[in-house]
Tab-separated table of C-alpha atoms and ligand atoms in Angstrom:
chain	number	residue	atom	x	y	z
A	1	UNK	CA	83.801	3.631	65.400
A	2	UNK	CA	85.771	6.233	63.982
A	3	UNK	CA	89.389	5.291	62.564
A	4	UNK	CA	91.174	3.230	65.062
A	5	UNK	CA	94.466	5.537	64.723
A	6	UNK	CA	92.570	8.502	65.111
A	7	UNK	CA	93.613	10.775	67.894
A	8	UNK	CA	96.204	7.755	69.196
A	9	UNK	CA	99.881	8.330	70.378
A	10	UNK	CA	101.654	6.340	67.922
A	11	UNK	CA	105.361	5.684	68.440
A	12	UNK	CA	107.637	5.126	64.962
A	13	UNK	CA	110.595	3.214	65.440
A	14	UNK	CA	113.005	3.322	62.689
A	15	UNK	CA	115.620	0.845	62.363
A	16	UNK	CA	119.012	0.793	59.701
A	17	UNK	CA	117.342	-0.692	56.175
A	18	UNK	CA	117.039	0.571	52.835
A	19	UNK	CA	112.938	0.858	53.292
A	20	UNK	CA	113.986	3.525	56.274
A	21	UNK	CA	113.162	6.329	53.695
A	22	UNK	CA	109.287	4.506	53.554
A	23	UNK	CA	109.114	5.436	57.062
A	24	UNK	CA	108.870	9.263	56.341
A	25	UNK	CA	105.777	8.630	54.428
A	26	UNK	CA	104.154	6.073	56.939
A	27	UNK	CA	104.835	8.892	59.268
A	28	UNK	CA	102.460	10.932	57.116
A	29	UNK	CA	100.357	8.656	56.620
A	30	UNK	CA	99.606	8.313	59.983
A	31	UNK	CA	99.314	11.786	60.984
A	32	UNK	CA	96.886	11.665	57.499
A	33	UNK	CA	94.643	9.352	59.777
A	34	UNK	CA	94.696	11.747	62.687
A	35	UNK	CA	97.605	9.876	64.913
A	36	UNK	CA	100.185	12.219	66.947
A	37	UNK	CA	103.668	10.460	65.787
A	38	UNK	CA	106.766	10.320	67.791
A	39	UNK	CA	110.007	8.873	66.149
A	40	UNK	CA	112.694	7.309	67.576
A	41	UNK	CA	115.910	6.557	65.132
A	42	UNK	CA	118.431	3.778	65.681
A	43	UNK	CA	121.936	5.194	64.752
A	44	UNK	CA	122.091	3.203	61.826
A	45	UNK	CA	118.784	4.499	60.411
A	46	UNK	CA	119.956	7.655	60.456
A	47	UNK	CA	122.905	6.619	57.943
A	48	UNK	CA	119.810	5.890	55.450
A	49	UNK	CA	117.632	9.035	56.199
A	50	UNK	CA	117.938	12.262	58.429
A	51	UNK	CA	116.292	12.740	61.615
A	52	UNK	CA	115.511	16.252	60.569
A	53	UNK	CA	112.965	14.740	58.220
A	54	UNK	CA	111.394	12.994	60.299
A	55	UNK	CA	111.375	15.995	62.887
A	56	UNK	CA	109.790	18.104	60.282
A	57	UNK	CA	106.979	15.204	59.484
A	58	UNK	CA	106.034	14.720	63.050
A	59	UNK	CA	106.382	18.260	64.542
A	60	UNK	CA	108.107	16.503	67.263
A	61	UNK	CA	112.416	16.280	68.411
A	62	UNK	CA	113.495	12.773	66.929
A	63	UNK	CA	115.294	10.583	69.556
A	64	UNK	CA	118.242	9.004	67.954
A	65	UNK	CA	121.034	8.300	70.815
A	66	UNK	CA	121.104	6.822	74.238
A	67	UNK	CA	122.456	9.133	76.258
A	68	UNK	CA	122.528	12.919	75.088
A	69	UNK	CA	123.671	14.592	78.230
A	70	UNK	CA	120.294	16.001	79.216
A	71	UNK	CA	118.047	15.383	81.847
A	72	UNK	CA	115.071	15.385	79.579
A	73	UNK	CA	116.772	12.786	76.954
A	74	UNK	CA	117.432	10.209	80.140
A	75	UNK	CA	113.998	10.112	81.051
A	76	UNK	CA	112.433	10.787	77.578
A	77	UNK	CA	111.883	6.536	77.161
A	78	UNK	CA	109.662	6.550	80.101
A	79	UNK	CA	107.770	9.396	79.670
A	80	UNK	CA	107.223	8.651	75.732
A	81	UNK	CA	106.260	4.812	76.790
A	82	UNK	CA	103.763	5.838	79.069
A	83	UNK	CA	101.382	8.200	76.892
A	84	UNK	CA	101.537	5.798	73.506
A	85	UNK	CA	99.063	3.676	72.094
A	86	UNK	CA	100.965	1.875	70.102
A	87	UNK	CA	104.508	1.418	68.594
A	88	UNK	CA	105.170	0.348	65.249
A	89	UNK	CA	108.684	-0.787	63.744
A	90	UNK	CA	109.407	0.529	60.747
A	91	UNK	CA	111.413	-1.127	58.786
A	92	UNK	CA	112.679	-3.885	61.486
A	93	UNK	CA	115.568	-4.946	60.601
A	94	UNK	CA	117.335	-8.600	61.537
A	95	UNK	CA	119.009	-7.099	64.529
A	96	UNK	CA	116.880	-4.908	66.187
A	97	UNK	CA	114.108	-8.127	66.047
A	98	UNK	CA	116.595	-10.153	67.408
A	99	UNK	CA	116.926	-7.730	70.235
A	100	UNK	CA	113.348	-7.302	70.968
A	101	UNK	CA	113.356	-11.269	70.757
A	102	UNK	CA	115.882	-11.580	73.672
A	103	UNK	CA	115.166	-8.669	75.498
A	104	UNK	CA	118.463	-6.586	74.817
A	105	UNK	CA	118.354	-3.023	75.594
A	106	UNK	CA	120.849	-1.311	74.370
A	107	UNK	CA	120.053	0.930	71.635
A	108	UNK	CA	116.835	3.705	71.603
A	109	UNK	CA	113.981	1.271	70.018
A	110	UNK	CA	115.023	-2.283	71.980
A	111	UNK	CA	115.103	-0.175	75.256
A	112	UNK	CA	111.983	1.811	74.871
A	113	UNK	CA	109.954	-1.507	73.677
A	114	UNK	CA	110.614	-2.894	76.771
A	115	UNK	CA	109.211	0.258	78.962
A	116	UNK	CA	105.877	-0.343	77.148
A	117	UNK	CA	103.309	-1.975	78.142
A	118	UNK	CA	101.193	-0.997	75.012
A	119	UNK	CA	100.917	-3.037	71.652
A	120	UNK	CA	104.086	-3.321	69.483
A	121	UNK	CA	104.052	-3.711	65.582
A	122	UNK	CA	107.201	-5.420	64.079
A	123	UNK	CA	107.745	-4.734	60.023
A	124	UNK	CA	110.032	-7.109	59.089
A	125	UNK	CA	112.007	-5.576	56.174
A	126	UNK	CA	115.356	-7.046	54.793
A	127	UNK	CA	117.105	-9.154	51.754
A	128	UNK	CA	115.370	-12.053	51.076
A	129	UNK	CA	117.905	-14.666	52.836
A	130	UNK	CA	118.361	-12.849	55.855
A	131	UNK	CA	114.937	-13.360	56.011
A	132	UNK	CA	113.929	-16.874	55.078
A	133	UNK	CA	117.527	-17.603	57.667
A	134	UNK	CA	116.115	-19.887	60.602
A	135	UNK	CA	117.746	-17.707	63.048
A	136	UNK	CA	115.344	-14.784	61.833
A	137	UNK	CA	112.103	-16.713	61.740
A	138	UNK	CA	112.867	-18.043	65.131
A	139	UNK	CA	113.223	-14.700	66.662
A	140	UNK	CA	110.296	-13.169	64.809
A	141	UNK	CA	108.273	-16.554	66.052
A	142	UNK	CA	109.650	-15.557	69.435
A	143	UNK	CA	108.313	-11.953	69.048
A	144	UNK	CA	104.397	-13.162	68.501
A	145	UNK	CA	105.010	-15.840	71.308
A	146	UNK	CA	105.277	-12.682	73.697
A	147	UNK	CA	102.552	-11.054	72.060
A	148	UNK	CA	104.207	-8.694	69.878
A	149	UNK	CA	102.269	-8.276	66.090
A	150	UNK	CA	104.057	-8.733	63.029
A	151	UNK	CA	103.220	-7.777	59.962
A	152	UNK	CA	104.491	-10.061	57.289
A	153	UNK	CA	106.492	-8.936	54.579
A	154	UNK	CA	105.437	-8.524	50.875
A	155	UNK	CA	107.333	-10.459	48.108
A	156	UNK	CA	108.738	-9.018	45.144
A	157	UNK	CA	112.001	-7.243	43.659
A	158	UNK	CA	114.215	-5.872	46.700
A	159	UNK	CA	116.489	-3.233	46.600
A	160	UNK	CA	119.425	-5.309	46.654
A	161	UNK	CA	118.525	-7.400	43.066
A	162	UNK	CA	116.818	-10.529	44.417
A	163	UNK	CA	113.423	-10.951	44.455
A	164	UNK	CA	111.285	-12.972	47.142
A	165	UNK	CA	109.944	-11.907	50.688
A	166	UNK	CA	111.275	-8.952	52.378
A	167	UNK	CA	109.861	-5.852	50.848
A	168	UNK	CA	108.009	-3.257	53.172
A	169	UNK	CA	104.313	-4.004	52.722
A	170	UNK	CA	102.224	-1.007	51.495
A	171	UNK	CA	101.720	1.559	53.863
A	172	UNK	CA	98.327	0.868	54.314
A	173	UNK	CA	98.759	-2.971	55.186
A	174	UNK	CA	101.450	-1.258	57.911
A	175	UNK	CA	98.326	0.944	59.276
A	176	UNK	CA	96.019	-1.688	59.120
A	177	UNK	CA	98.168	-3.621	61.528
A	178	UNK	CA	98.258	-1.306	63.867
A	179	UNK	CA	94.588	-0.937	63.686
A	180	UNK	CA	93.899	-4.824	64.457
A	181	UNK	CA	96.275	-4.203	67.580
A	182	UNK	CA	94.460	-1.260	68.862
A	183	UNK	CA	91.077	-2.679	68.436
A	184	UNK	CA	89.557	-5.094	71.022
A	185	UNK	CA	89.628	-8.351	69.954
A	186	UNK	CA	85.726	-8.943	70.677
A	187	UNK	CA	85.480	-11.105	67.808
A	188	UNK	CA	87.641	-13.293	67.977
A	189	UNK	CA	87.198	-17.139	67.617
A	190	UNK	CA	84.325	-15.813	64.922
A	191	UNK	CA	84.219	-17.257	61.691
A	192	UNK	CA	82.787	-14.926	59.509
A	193	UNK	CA	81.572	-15.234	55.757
A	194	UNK	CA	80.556	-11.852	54.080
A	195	UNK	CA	79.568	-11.221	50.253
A	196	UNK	CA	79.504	-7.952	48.767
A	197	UNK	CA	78.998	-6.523	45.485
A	198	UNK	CA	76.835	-6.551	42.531
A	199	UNK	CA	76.223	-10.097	40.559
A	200	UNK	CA	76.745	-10.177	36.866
A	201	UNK	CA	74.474	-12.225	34.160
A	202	UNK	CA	75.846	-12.554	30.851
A	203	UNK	CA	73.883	-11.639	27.836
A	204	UNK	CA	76.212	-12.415	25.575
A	205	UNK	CA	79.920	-12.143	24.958
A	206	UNK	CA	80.111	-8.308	26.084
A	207	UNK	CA	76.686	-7.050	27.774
A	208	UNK	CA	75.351	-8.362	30.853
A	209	UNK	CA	72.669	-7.575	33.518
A	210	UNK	CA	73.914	-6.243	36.822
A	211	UNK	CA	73.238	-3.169	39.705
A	212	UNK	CA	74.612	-0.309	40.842
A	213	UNK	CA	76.079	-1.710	43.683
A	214	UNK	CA	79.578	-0.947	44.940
A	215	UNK	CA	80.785	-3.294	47.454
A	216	UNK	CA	81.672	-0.502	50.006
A	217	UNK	CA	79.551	-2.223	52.554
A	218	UNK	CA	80.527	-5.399	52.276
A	219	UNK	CA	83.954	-4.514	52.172
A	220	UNK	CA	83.505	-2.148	55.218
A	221	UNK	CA	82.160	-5.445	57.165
A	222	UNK	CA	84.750	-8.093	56.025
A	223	UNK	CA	87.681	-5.348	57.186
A	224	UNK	CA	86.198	-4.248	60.592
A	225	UNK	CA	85.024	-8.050	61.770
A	226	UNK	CA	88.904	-8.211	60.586
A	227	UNK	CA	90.141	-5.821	63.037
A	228	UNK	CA	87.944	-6.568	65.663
A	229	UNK	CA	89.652	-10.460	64.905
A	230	UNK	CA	87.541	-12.565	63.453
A	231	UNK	CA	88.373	-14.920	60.427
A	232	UNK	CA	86.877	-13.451	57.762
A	233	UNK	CA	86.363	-14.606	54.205
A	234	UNK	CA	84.351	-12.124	51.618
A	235	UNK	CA	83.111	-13.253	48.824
A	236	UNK	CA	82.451	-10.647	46.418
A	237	UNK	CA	80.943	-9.886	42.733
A	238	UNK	CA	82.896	-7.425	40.387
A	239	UNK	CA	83.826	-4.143	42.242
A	240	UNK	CA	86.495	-1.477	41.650
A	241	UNK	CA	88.025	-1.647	45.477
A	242	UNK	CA	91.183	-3.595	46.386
A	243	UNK	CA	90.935	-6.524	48.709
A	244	UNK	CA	91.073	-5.972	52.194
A	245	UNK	CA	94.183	-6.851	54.144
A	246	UNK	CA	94.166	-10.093	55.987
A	247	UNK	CA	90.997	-11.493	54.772
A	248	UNK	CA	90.650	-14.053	52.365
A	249	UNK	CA	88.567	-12.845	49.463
A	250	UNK	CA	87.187	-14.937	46.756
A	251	UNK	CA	85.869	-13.279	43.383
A	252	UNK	CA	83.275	-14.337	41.662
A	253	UNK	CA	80.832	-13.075	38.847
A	254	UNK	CA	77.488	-14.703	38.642
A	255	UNK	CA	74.906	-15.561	41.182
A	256	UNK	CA	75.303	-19.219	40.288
A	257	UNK	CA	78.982	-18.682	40.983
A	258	UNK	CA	78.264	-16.392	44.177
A	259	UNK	CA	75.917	-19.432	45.269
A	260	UNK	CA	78.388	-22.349	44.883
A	261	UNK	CA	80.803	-20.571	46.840
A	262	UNK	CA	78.959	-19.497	49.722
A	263	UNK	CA	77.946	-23.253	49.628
A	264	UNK	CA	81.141	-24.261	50.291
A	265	UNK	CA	82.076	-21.800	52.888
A	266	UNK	CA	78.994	-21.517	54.727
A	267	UNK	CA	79.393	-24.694	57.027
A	268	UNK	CA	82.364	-23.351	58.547
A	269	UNK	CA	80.469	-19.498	59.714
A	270	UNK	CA	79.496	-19.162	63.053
A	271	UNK	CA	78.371	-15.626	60.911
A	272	UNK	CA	77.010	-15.124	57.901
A	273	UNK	CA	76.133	-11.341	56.610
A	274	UNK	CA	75.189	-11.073	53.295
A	275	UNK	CA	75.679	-7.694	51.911
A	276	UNK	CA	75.992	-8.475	48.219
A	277	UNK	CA	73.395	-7.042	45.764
A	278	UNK	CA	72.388	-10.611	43.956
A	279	UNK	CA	70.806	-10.308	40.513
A	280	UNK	CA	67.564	-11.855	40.664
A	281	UNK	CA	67.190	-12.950	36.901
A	282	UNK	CA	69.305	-14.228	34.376
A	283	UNK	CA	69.399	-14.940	30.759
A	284	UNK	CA	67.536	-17.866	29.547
A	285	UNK	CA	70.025	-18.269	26.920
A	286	UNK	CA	73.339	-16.464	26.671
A	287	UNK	CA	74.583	-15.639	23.121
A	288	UNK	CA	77.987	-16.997	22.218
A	289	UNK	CA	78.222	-14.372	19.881
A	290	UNK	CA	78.084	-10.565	20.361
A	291	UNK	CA	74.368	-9.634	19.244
A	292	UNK	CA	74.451	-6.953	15.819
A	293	UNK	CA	72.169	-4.196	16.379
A	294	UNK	CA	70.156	-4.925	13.572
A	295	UNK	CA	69.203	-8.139	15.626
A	296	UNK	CA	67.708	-5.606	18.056
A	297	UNK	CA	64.533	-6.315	18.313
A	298	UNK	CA	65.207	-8.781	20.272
A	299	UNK	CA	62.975	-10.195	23.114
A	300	UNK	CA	64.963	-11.474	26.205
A	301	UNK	CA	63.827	-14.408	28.155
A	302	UNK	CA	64.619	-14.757	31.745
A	303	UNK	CA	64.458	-16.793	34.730
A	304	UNK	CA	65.278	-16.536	38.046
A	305	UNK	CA	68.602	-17.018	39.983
A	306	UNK	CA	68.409	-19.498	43.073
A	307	UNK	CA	67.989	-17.139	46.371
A	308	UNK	CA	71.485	-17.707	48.196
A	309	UNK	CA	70.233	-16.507	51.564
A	310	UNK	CA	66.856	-18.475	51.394
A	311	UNK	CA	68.786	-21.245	50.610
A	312	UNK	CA	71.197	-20.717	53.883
A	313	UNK	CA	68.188	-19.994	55.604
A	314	UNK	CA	66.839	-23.266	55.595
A	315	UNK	CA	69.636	-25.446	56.369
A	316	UNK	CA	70.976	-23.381	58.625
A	317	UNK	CA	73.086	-24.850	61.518
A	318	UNK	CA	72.107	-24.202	65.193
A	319	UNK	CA	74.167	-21.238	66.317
A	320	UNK	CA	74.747	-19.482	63.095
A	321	UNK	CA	73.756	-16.171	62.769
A	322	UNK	CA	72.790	-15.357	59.424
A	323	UNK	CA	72.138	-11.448	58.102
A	324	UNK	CA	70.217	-9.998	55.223
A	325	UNK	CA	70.454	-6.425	53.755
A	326	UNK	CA	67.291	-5.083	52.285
A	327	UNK	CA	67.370	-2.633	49.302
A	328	UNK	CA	64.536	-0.879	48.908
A	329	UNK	CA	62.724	2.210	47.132
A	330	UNK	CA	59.550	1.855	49.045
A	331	UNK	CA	57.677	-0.056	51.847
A	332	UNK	CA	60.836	-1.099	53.846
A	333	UNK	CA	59.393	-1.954	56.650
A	334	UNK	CA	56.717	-4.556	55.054
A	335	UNK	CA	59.565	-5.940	52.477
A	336	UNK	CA	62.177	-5.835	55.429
A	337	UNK	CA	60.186	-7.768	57.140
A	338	UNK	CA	58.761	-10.394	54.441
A	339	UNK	CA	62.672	-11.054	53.772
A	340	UNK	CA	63.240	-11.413	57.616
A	341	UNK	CA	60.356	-14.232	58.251
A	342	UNK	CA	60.709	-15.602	54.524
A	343	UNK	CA	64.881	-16.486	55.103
A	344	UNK	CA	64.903	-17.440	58.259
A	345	UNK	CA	67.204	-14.608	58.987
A	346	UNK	CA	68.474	-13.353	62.937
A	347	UNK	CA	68.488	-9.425	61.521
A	348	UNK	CA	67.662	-7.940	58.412
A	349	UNK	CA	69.456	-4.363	57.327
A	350	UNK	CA	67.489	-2.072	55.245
A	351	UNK	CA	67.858	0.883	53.896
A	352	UNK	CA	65.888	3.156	51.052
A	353	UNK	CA	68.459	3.439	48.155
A	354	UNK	CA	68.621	5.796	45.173
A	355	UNK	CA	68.985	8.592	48.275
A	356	UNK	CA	71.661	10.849	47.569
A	357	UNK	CA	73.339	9.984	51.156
A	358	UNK	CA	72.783	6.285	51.494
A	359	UNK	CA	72.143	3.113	49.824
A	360	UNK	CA	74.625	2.378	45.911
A	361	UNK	CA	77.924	3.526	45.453
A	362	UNK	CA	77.851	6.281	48.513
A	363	UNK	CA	80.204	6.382	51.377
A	364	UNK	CA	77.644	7.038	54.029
A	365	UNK	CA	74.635	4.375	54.595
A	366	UNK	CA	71.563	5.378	56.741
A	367	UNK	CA	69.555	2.031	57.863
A	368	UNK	CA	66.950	0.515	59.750
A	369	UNK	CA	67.513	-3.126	61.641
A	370	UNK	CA	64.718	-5.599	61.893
A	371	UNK	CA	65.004	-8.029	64.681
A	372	UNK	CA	62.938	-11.537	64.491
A	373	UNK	CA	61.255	-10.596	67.598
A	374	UNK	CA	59.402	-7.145	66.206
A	375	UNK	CA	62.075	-4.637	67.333
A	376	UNK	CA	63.107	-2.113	64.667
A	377	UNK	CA	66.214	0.017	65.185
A	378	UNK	CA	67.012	3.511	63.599
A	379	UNK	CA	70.634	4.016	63.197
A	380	UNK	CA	72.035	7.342	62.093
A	381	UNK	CA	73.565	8.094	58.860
A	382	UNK	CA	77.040	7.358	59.333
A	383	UNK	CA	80.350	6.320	57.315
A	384	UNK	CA	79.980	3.114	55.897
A	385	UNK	CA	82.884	1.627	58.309
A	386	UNK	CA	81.192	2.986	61.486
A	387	UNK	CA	77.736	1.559	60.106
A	388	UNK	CA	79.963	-2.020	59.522
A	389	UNK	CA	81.370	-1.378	64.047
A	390	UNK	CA	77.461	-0.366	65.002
A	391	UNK	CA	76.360	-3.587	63.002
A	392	UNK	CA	78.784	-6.338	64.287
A	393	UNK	CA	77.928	-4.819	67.831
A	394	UNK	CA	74.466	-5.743	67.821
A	395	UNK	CA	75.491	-8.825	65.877
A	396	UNK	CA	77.543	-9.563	69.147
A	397	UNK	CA	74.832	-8.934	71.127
A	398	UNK	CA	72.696	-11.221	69.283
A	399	UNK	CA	75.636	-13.654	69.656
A	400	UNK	CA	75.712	-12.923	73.611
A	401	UNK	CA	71.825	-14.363	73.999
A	402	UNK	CA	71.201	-17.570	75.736
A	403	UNK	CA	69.766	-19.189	72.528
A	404	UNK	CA	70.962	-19.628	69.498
A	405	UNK	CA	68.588	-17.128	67.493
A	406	UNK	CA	67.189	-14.831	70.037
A	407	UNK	CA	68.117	-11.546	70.661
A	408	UNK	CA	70.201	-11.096	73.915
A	409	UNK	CA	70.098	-7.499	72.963
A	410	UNK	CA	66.095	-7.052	72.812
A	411	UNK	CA	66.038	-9.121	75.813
A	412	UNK	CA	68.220	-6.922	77.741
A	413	UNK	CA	66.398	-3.627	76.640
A	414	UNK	CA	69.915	-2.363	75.049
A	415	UNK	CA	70.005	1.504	75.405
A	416	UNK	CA	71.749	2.139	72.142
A	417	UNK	CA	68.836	1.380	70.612
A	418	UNK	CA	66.135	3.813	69.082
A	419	UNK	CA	62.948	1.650	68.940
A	420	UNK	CA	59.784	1.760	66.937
A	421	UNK	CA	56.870	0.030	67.322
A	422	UNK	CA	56.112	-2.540	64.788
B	501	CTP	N1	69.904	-12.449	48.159
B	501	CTP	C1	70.492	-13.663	47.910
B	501	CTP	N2	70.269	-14.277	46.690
B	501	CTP	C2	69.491	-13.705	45.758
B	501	CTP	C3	68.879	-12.452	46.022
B	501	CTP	C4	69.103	-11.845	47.234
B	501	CTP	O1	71.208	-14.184	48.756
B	501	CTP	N3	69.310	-14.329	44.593
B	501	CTP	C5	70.138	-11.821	49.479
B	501	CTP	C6	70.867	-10.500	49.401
B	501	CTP	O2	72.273	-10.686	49.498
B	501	CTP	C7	70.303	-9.753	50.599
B	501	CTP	C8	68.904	-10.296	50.739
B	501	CTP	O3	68.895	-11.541	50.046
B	501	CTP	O4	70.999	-10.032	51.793
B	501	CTP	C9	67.836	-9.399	50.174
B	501	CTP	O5	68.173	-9.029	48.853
B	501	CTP	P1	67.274	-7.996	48.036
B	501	CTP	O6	67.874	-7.837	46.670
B	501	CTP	O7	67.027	-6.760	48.838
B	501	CTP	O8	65.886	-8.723	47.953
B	501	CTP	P2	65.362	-10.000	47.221
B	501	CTP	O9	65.303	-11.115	48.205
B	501	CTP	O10	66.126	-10.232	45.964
B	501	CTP	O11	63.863	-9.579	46.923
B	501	CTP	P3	63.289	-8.380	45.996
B	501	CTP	O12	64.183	-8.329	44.781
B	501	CTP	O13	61.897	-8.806	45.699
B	501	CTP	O14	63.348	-7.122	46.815
C-alpha cells in the first residue's frame, strides 16, 4: 500500500493559536506526501498568520469568512465536504473543540465539520491549563465519543512560558494520525508483538558482535499493523530510526535481553512476527576491561544464544500466529523451510540478503513466503512499508481460516498469490 495520504483530498482547518504558523508547514508536508490540501481559516487564525500563505502553499483560494457575497463562497462548504478524505484541525484551539463538541456552526471550520461525513482529526494545541481544564477534556472526550480522532498533544515548553501538555506534536505524529483514520481498521482487536533490529553481544567494555541489520522492516511492520489498528508493541535491538508513533516500543540490546522480553509480552499476542536479526553466539566470557592490542592474539570462545522463536514455537498458545524471517545467502528455499517445520512457525519470510535491492539496511525488500502447507509465494520487490501491508494481508488471511494454524488463504486458492511448486 502506497502512502495512505497519497493522492487524498485533505482538508486543513486552522484555528486562532500561536502553533497556527506550524500549519503552513503541515500544509507542506502533506502536499510532500502527495495529498491535494484545501485550507479553511477561522478569523482569528488569520490574526496569527496570513491566508495568502497558506494560498500560496496549497495552490488553492483559502476560505476564511462565512459569508463573502458570492455564490461560489455560499456553497463552497458543501462542495469542499463532499470530495475530501479527510480533515485535520490544525492547531484546535479550546473553542473551536468546544464547538465541534456541541455541534455549533457558526464559524468556517465548526460548520464545514458538520457537512462531512469523512474522518476528522482534532490537534489539540493550547496553554497548558486551558488544557488540563475539565471543561476541555470533557469536550475533547465528547469529540472521540462521536468518532472524531484526536491526536494528543506533546508536553514541553509552550509559547506562553509554562511547560506541560499542549504543544503541537511533530508534524509527522499529525500525518500519522491522519493515516490511522484513512486506513481500514482490519486489524483491529489484534495484539501484535514485533522485534526488529540487530542483537548486540558484548566483548568487552567497547567491542561487541552484531549484524548489519537495520530495523527498517520491523519498524515498517510495527507502524502499518499500527495504522491498520492493531495494538502493537516492537521490541527492538539498537537501530538509528525513531520510534514509531503510537506503538509502544521497548529497547533492548542482547539476545538474552531480546528473549526475556518477548517472554513477557508474548502471552498477550494474538500475533507474533519476528523480524529482528538475533545474534546466534555470544561471548563465553565478556572482558570487564577494554582488551590492549598487544593482548591480540586472543582466541574467543563462544556459545550459543537461546533461539527466541523456537522457544515461542513450542509453547505456543492455540490461535497465535507466530512469523519468522529468513536471511539467507543461499538455499532459501531448503533453510526457509527447515526454520518453518523446526519453529513451529504459521509463515516464514525469506529473502537472499547482501543483494543490492533487498535484504540489510535497504529500503526495498524482495521476498519469498513459505506457508506450513507447501505453498511458496513470490512477492515483488517493493518499499519496505508496502512489503509490511502485502505481509499483514496474508497474515489476515491466515487469521481468517477456520483453524487456528491453517491457511484460510491456501485453502481458498487466493489470486494474489504467485505459486511455486515445492
Ligand atoms: N531467531 C530468534 N532467536 C535467535 C535466532 C533467530 O528468534 N537466537 C529468529 C529470527 O528473529 C528470525 C528467525 O528466527 O525470525 C530466523 O532467523 P535467522 O537468523 O534467519 O536464522 P537462524 O534460526 O538463526 O538460523 P541460521 O543462523 O542457521 O540461518
Amino acid at each position: 500500500m502506497p502512502d495512505p495520504l497519497r493522492d487524498k483530498q485533505i482538508v486543513v482547518g486552522v484555528c486562532g493559536g500561536i502553533a497556527a504558523y506550524k500549519a503552513a508547514a503541515f500544509v507542506r508536508y502533506l502536499m510532500g506526501c502527495g495529498a491535494a490540501v484545501r485550507v479553511i481559516m477561522t478569523e482569528a487564525a488569520c490574526a496569527f498568520v496570513g491566508p495568502v500563505t497558506f494560498q500560496a502553499l496549497s495552490g488553492h483560494p483559502v476560505w476564511t469568512r462565512m459569508f463573502s457575497g458570492d455564490t461560489e463562497g455560499a456553497i463552497r462548504h458543501i462542495e469542499w465536504a463532499r470530495k475530501a478524505d479527510a480533515v485535520a484541525i490544525v492547531p484546535a484551539t479550546a473553542n473551536t473543540i468546544a464547538k465541534l463538541a456541541h455541534g455549533i456552526a457558526d464559524d468556517p471550520i465548526s460548520t464545514f465539520v458538520l457537512a462531512v461525513r469523512c474522518p476528522v482529526v482534532v490537534c489539540p494545541s493550547m496553554n497548558v491549563h486551558m488544557f488540563e481544564n475539565r471543561t476541555v477534556q470533557a469536550n475533547i472526550e465528547r469529540l472521540r465519543q462521536v468518532g472524531m480522532h484526536v491526536v494528543e498533544p506533546a508536553s514541553g515548553p509552550l509559547a506562553c512560558g509554562e511547560e506541560g501538555p499542549g504543544r503541537l506534536p511533530e508534524l509527522e505524529t499529525i500525518a500519522e494520525g491522519l493515516r490511522w483514520a484513512l486506513v481500514t481498521q482490519d486489524m483491529a482487536g489484534e495484539r501484535v508483538l514485533v522485534t526488529a533490529g540487530p542483537t548486540r553481544e558484548a566483548l568487552d567494555p567497547v567491542r561487541f558482535l552484531s549484524n548489519a541489520s537495520s530495523g527498517k522492516m520491523g519498524f515498517a511492520l510495527a507502524r502499518t499493523a499500527r495504522r491498520r489498528g492493531a495494538e502493537v508493541v516492537l521490541i527492538s535491538g539498537p537501530t538509528a530510526l525513531s520510534d514509531p508513533d503510537g506503538v509502544r516500543t521497548i529497547h533492548v540490546v542482547t539476545a538474552k535481553e531480546m528473549l526475556d522480553a518477548v517472554m513477557a509480552e508474548a502471552a498477550e499476542a494474538t500475533i507474533v512476527a519476528k523480524a529482528a536479526a538475533v545474534c546466534d553466539w555470544r561471548s563465553r566470557e565478556v572482558s570487564p576491561h577494554k582488551l590492549k592490542k598487544d593482548q591480540s592474539d586472543a582466541v574467543w570462545a563462544f556459545e550459543k544464544t537461546d533461539d527466541i522463536l523456537e522457544t515461542l514455537g513450542k509453547q505456543k498458545k492455540d490461535g497465535q500466529i507466530l512469523v519468522g524471517f529468513a536471511a539467507e545467502t543461499q538455499d532459501l528455499n531448503t533453510n526457509a523451510r527447515t526454520k518453518l517445520a523446526q519453529k513451529h512457525l504459521d509463515l516464514v519470510v525469506a529473502n537472499l540478503v547482501g543483494k543490492e535491492d533487498s535484504g540489510f539496511e535497504v529500503d526495498t525488500n524482495r521476498v519469498r513466503l513459505f506457508y506450513p502447507d507447501g505453498r511458496e509465494e513470490d512477492l515483488p520487490l517493493m518499499p519496505k512499508a508496502d512489503v509490511a501491508d502485502a505481509l499483514w494481508d496474508r497474515i489476515m488471511g491466515l487469521r481468517a481460516g477456520a483453524e487456528p494454524g491453517k491457511s484460510a488463504l491456501y485453502e481458498s486458492g487466493d489470486a494474489r498469490s504467485a505459486g511455486h511448486d515445492p
